Amino acid sequence: MFGLEYLENYVGEITFFERLRSIMEFSLVIKRSAGNGLLVHTPNPSFNSHRQLLIPLLLEKHEGRSKPWLDGKRKAQREAELLSQTLGIGLLEHIRNTLLDASEGKQRASQVGHTDYDMNYVYSTVQGVQALQAKLQATEDEDEQRALEEDITGKILQFYLCGIYTEVDQLLPKVVDHIRNGLDSKMIPKDRIRSTLREITDMIKGTRRMDMDHDTAHLWRIMFDSGAGVSKHVLWLAARDAEQAMRLRCSGGSSVLSTQATAPSMSAGVSSTSTVQQALGPGDGGL
């Protein structure tokens, strides 16, 4: 769904989903804590340079072995194209910008020494999802149910994306250090280190972006709307109230409404709730 398998060439293995259960368990501490801004410190994401294709081959290029690098570059470009078809498409530009900053000697403020998850954010997300689920169970209107399902799905996907971004921000400095250490050990000048980082960023920039399929594009829009603070349920309620008001005006002020007004139907798209449940998988805990 997020194309994490295509990120290994750039940042190594993403283990956010493996740690998701423990993150959710830590969020329960908030219920018994009066403190604010509580953070949970989890172990640093593991960076294994031997599992990555791109960086070791790039180092080989500087030793005069260009064919392995060219073969690896083609493979990495293809995987970047595949990543652009997933919900993780924004990670490509994020990685490129971070490496570009590193090539210019800049350090992003978000890159700290450990992976911190704001437990207030985690717990507020859980509470928000639970509140929406309660509304979903209480209504029998299919359009309202669909709006609530999209809000629930959007919150969960946005939570996942934030966790993945946090981990990527932890791994990228290790990638940069690995490149620098590798080139330093070969007595390669610093300007070559900068050019090496730029070569990776240019490769990402030049990668062809591919169209998402219908289901993925629908989920991306739901996730994007959630991140922008757009609630489909709030929009549905507003549309319902506007229609009720219009009917009252048209009837001269006398109530001719049925007991349940019909708000404009929302596009079903894909089954949002079932998609998220499939992404969670059995035993992953969920929100």
CSV table of C-alpha atoms in Angstrom, one decimal:
chain,number,residue,atom,x,y,z
A,1,MET,CA,0.0,0.0,0.0
A,2,PHE,CA,2.8,2.4,0.9
A,3,GLY,CA,5.5,0.7,-1.3
A,4,LEU,CA,7.9,0.2,1.6
A,5,GLU,CA,9.7,-2.6,-0.2
A,6,TYR,CA,10.8,-0.1,-2.8
A,7,LEU,CA,12.5,2.2,-0.3
A,8,GLU,CA,15.2,-0.3,0.7
A,9,ASN,CA,17.5,1.0,-2.0
A,10,TYR,CA,17.4,4.4,-0.4
A,11,VAL,CA,16.9,4.1,3.3
A,12,GLY,CA,16.9,0.4,4.2
A,13,GLU,CA,14.1,-1.6,5.8
A,14,ILE,CA,11.2,0.2,7.3
A,15,THR,CA,10.0,-1.5,10.5
A,16,PHE,CA,7.2,0.9,11.6
A,17,PHE,CA,4.5,-1.7,11.2
A,18,GLU,CA,6.5,-4.3,13.1
A,19,ARG,CA,6.6,-1.9,16.1
A,20,LEU,CA,3.0,-0.7,15.7
A,21,ARG,CA,1.6,-2.9,18.4
A,22,SER,CA,4.1,-1.6,21.0
A,23,ILE,CA,3.5,2.0,20.0
A,24,MET,CA,-0.3,1.5,20.5
A,25,GLU,CA,0.3,-0.2,23.8
A,26,PHE,CA,2.4,2.8,25.0
A,27,SER,CA,-0.5,5.1,24.0
A,28,LEU,CA,-2.5,3.6,26.8
A,29,VAL,CA,-0.1,5.2,29.3
A,30,ILE,CA,-1.7,8.6,28.4
A,31,LYS,CA,-4.9,7.4,30.0
A,32,ARG,CA,-3.2,7.2,33.4
A,33,SER,CA,-0.9,10.2,32.9
A,34,ALA,CA,-1.6,13.9,33.5
A,35,GLY,CA,1.6,15.0,31.7
A,36,ASN,CA,1.7,16.6,28.4
A,37,GLY,CA,4.0,16.0,25.4
A,38,LEU,CA,4.8,12.5,26.6
A,39,LEU,CA,7.2,10.8,24.1
A,40,VAL,CA,8.1,7.2,23.9
A,41,HIS,CA,11.6,6.3,22.8
A,42,THR,CA,11.9,3.2,20.7
A,43,PRO,CA,15.2,1.7,19.4
A,44,ASN,CA,16.8,3.3,16.4
A,45,PRO,CA,15.7,1.8,13.1
A,46,SER,CA,18.3,-0.7,11.9
A,47,PHE,CA,20.4,0.4,9.0
A,48,ASN,CA,22.0,-2.5,7.1
A,49,SER,CA,24.1,-1.3,4.2
A,50,HIS,CA,24.5,-4.8,2.9
A,51,ARG,CA,20.8,-5.1,2.2
A,52,GLN,CA,20.9,-1.9,0.0
A,53,LEU,CA,21.6,-2.1,-3.6
A,54,LEU,CA,22.1,1.6,-4.6
A,55,ILE,CA,24.7,2.9,-2.1
A,56,PRO,CA,27.3,0.1,-2.3
A,57,LEU,CA,27.1,0.1,-6.1
A,58,LEU,CA,27.5,3.9,-6.1
A,59,LEU,CA,30.7,3.5,-4.0
A,60,GLU,CA,31.9,0.9,-6.5
A,61,LYS,CA,31.4,3.4,-9.3
A,62,HIS,CA,34.1,5.6,-7.7
A,63,GLU,CA,36.5,2.7,-7.8
A,64,GLY,CA,36.1,2.4,-11.5
A,65,ARG,CA,33.4,-0.3,-11.6
A,66,SER,CA,30.6,1.5,-13.4
A,67,LYS,CA,28.6,-1.4,-14.9
A,68,PRO,CA,27.2,-2.7,-11.5
A,69,TRP,CA,26.2,0.9,-10.7
A,70,LEU,CA,24.4,1.4,-14.0
A,71,ASP,CA,22.6,-1.9,-13.6
A,72,GLY,CA,21.6,-1.0,-10.0
A,73,LYS,CA,20.6,2.4,-11.0
A,74,ARG,CA,18.1,1.0,-13.6
A,75,LYS,CA,16.7,-1.3,-11.0
A,76,ALA,CA,16.4,1.6,-8.5
A,77,GLN,CA,14.7,3.8,-11.0
A,78,ARG,CA,12.2,1.1,-11.8
A,79,GLU,CA,11.4,0.6,-8.1
A,80,ALA,CA,11.0,4.4,-7.8
A,81,GLU,CA,8.5,4.3,-10.6
A,82,LEU,CA,6.6,1.5,-8.7
A,83,LEU,CA,6.7,3.6,-5.5
A,84,SER,CA,5.0,6.4,-7.3
A,85,GLN,CA,2.0,4.2,-7.8
A,86,THR,CA,1.5,3.8,-4.0
A,87,LEU,CA,0.4,5.9,-1.0
A,88,GLY,CA,4.1,6.5,-0.3
A,89,ILE,CA,4.6,8.6,-3.4
A,90,GLY,CA,5.5,11.7,-1.3
A,91,LEU,CA,8.4,9.8,0.3
A,92,LEU,CA,10.4,10.1,-3.0
A,93,GLU,CA,10.4,13.9,-2.9
A,94,HIS,CA,11.1,13.9,0.8
A,95,ILE,CA,14.1,11.6,0.4
A,96,ARG,CA,15.3,13.7,-2.5
A,97,ASN,CA,15.0,17.0,-0.6
A,98,THR,CA,16.8,15.6,2.4
A,99,LEU,CA,19.7,14.2,0.4
A,100,LEU,CA,19.9,17.5,-1.6
A,101,ASP,CA,20.1,19.4,1.7
A,102,ALA,CA,22.9,17.0,2.9
A,103,SER,CA,24.8,17.6,-0.4
A,104,GLU,CA,24.8,21.3,0.5
A,105,GLY,CA,25.8,20.8,4.1
A,106,LYS,CA,22.4,21.4,5.6
A,107,GLN,CA,20.7,19.4,8.4
A,108,ARG,CA,17.0,19.1,8.7
A,109,ALA,CA,15.6,20.0,12.2
A,110,SER,CA,13.3,17.0,12.1
A,111,GLN,CA,16.2,14.6,12.1
A,112,VAL,CA,16.9,13.8,15.8
A,113,GLY,CA,18.9,11.1,17.5
A,114,HIS,CA,16.2,8.7,18.2
A,115,THR,CA,12.7,7.8,16.9
A,116,ASP,CA,10.2,9.7,19.0
A,117,TYR,CA,6.5,9.1,18.8
A,118,ASP,CA,4.3,11.8,20.4
A,119,MET,CA,2.0,9.7,22.5
A,120,ASN,CA,-0.5,12.5,22.9
A,121,TYR,CA,-0.8,12.4,19.1
A,122,VAL,CA,-1.1,8.6,19.1
A,123,TYR,CA,-3.8,8.6,21.8
A,124,SER,CA,-5.7,11.5,20.3
A,125,THR,CA,-5.8,9.6,17.0
A,126,VAL,CA,-7.1,6.5,18.8
A,127,GLN,CA,-9.8,8.6,20.5
A,128,GLY,CA,-10.8,10.2,17.3
A,129,VAL,CA,-11.1,6.9,15.5
A,130,GLN,CA,-13.1,5.4,18.3
A,131,ALA,CA,-15.5,8.4,18.4
A,132,LEU,CA,-16.1,8.1,14.6
A,133,GLN,CA,-16.6,4.3,15.0
A,134,ALA,CA,-19.3,5.0,17.6
A,135,LYS,CA,-21.1,7.3,15.2
A,136,LEU,CA,-20.8,4.8,12.5
A,137,GLN,CA,-22.5,2.1,14.6
A,138,ALA,CA,-25.2,4.5,15.6
A,139,THR,CA,-26.4,5.5,12.1
A,140,GLU,CA,-28.3,3.5,9.6
A,141,ASP,CA,-28.0,6.0,6.7
A,142,GLU,CA,-25.7,4.5,4.1
A,143,ASP,CA,-24.4,7.8,2.9
A,144,GLU,CA,-23.5,8.9,6.4
A,145,GLN,CA,-21.9,5.5,7.0
A,146,ARG,CA,-19.8,6.0,3.9
A,147,ALA,CA,-18.7,9.5,5.0
A,148,LEU,CA,-17.7,8.1,8.5
A,149,GLU,CA,-15.8,5.2,6.9
A,150,GLU,CA,-13.8,7.6,4.8
A,151,ASP,CA,-13.0,9.8,7.9
A,152,ILE,CA,-11.9,6.7,9.8
A,153,THR,CA,-9.8,5.4,7.0
A,154,GLY,CA,-8.2,8.8,6.4
A,155,LYS,CA,-7.2,9.1,10.1
A,156,ILE,CA,-5.6,5.7,10.1
A,157,LEU,CA,-3.7,6.1,6.9
A,158,GLN,CA,-2.5,9.5,7.9
A,159,PHE,CA,-1.3,8.0,11.2
A,160,TYR,CA,0.6,5.3,9.3
A,161,LEU,CA,2.2,7.8,7.0
A,162,CYS,CA,3.4,10.0,9.9
A,163,GLY,CA,5.0,6.9,11.4
A,164,ILE,CA,6.8,6.0,8.2
A,165,TYR,CA,8.0,9.6,7.7
A,166,THR,CA,9.4,9.6,11.2
A,167,GLU,CA,11.4,6.4,10.6
A,168,VAL,CA,12.6,7.6,7.2
A,169,ASP,CA,13.9,10.8,8.9
A,170,GLN,CA,15.9,8.6,11.2
A,171,LEU,CA,17.4,6.4,8.5
A,172,LEU,CA,18.4,9.2,6.0
A,173,PRO,CA,21.2,10.6,8.2
A,174,LYS,CA,22.7,7.1,8.5
A,175,VAL,CA,22.5,6.8,4.7
A,176,VAL,CA,24.4,10.1,4.3
A,177,ASP,CA,27.0,9.1,6.9
A,178,HIS,CA,27.5,5.7,5.2
A,179,ILE,CA,28.2,7.5,1.9
A,180,ARG,CA,30.5,10.0,3.5
A,181,ASN,CA,32.4,7.3,5.5
A,182,GLY,CA,32.7,5.1,2.4
A,183,LEU,CA,34.1,7.8,0.3
A,184,ASP,CA,36.3,9.2,3.0
A,185,SER,CA,37.9,5.8,3.5
A,186,LYS,CA,38.8,5.8,-0.2
A,187,MET,CA,40.3,9.3,0.2
A,188,ILE,CA,37.8,10.7,-2.2
A,189,PRO,CA,37.5,14.6,-2.0
A,190,LYS,CA,34.5,16.2,-0.4
A,191,ASP,CA,33.3,17.7,-3.6
A,192,ARG,CA,32.9,14.1,-4.9
A,193,ILE,CA,30.8,13.3,-1.9
A,194,ARG,CA,28.5,16.2,-2.7
A,195,SER,CA,28.3,15.2,-6.4
A,196,THR,CA,27.5,11.6,-5.3
A,197,LEU,CA,24.5,12.8,-3.2
A,198,ARG,CA,23.4,15.0,-6.1
A,199,GLU,CA,23.6,12.0,-8.5
A,200,ILE,CA,21.1,10.1,-6.3
A,201,THR,CA,18.8,13.2,-6.1
A,202,ASP,CA,19.0,13.7,-9.9
A,203,MET,CA,18.1,10.1,-10.4
A,204,ILE,CA,15.0,10.4,-8.2
A,205,LYS,CA,14.0,13.7,-9.9
A,206,GLY,CA,14.3,12.1,-13.3
A,207,THR,CA,12.2,9.1,-12.5
A,208,ARG,CA,9.0,8.8,-14.4
A,209,ARG,CA,5.9,9.1,-12.2
A,210,MET,CA,3.3,6.5,-13.0
A,211,ASP,CA,-0.5,6.7,-12.5
A,212,MET,CA,-2.1,5.1,-9.5
A,213,ASP,CA,-4.9,2.6,-10.0
A,214,HIS,CA,-8.4,3.8,-9.1
A,215,ASP,CA,-8.5,2.2,-5.6
A,216,THR,CA,-5.1,3.6,-4.6
A,217,ALA,CA,-6.0,7.1,-6.0
A,218,HIS,CA,-9.2,7.0,-3.9
A,219,LEU,CA,-7.3,6.1,-0.8
A,220,TRP,CA,-4.7,8.7,-1.4
A,221,ARG,CA,-7.4,11.4,-1.7
A,222,ILE,CA,-9.0,10.2,1.6
A,223,MET,CA,-5.6,10.3,3.3
A,224,PHE,CA,-4.7,13.7,1.8
A,225,ASP,CA,-8.1,15.1,2.9
A,226,SER,CA,-7.6,13.8,6.4
A,227,GLY,CA,-4.1,15.4,6.6
A,228,ALA,CA,-5.7,18.7,5.4
A,229,GLY,CA,-8.3,18.5,8.2
A,230,VAL,CA,-11.2,17.8,5.8
A,231,SER,CA,-14.0,15.7,7.4
A,232,LYS,CA,-16.3,14.0,5.0
A,233,HIS,CA,-18.8,13.5,7.8
A,234,VAL,CA,-18.8,17.2,8.6
A,235,LEU,CA,-19.4,18.0,4.9
A,236,TRP,CA,-22.2,15.4,4.8
A,237,LEU,CA,-23.9,17.0,7.8
A,238,ALA,CA,-23.6,20.5,6.2
A,239,ALA,CA,-25.1,19.2,2.9
A,240,ARG,CA,-27.9,17.6,4.8
A,241,ASP,CA,-28.7,20.7,6.8
A,242,ALA,CA,-28.5,22.9,3.6
A,243,GLU,CA,-31.0,20.6,1.9
A,244,GLN,CA,-33.4,20.7,4.8
A,245,ALA,CA,-33.2,24.5,4.9
A,246,MET,CA,-33.9,24.6,1.1
A,247,ARG,CA,-36.9,22.4,1.4
A,248,LEU,CA,-38.3,24.5,4.1
A,249,ARG,CA,-37.9,27.7,2.1
A,250,CYS,CA,-39.5,26.0,-1.0
A,251,SER,CA,-42.5,24.9,1.1
A,252,GLY,CA,-43.2,28.3,2.4
A,253,GLY,CA,-41.8,27.5,5.9
A,254,SER,CA,-44.1,24.5,6.6
A,255,SER,CA,-42.3,21.3,7.3
A,256,VAL,CA,-42.8,18.8,4.5
A,257,LEU,CA,-39.6,16.9,5.2
A,258,SER,CA,-39.5,13.2,5.7
A,259,THR,CA,-38.1,12.1,9.1
A,260,GLN,CA,-34.8,11.5,7.5
A,261,ALA,CA,-33.6,13.9,4.8
A,262,THR,CA,-31.3,12.5,2.1
A,263,ALA,CA,-28.0,14.3,1.8
A,264,PRO,CA,-26.1,14.2,-1.6
A,265,SER,CA,-24.8,10.7,-2.1
A,266,MET,CA,-21.1,10.3,-1.7
A,267,SER,CA,-19.0,8.2,-4.1
A,268,ALA,CA,-18.5,4.7,-2.8
A,269,GLY,CA,-15.0,4.4,-4.3
A,270,VAL,CA,-13.6,1.4,-2.6
A,271,SER,CA,-14.6,-0.3,0.7
A,272,SER,CA,-12.5,1.9,2.9
A,273,THR,CA,-12.9,0.0,6.2
A,274,SER,CA,-12.2,-3.4,4.6
A,275,THR,CA,-9.1,-2.0,2.9
A,276,VAL,CA,-7.7,-0.7,6.2
A,277,GLN,CA,-8.5,-4.0,7.9
A,278,GLN,CA,-6.7,-5.8,5.1
A,279,ALA,CA,-3.7,-3.5,5.6
A,280,LEU,CA,-3.6,-4.1,9.3
A,281,GLY,CA,-3.7,-7.9,8.9
A,282,PRO,CA,-4.6,-10.4,11.6
A,283,GLY,CA,-3.0,-9.8,14.9
A,284,ASP,CA,-1.7,-6.3,14.2
A,285,GLY,CA,-3.9,-4.7,16.8
A,286,GLY,CA,-5.2,-1.8,14.8
A,287,LEU,CA,-6.4,1.5,16.1
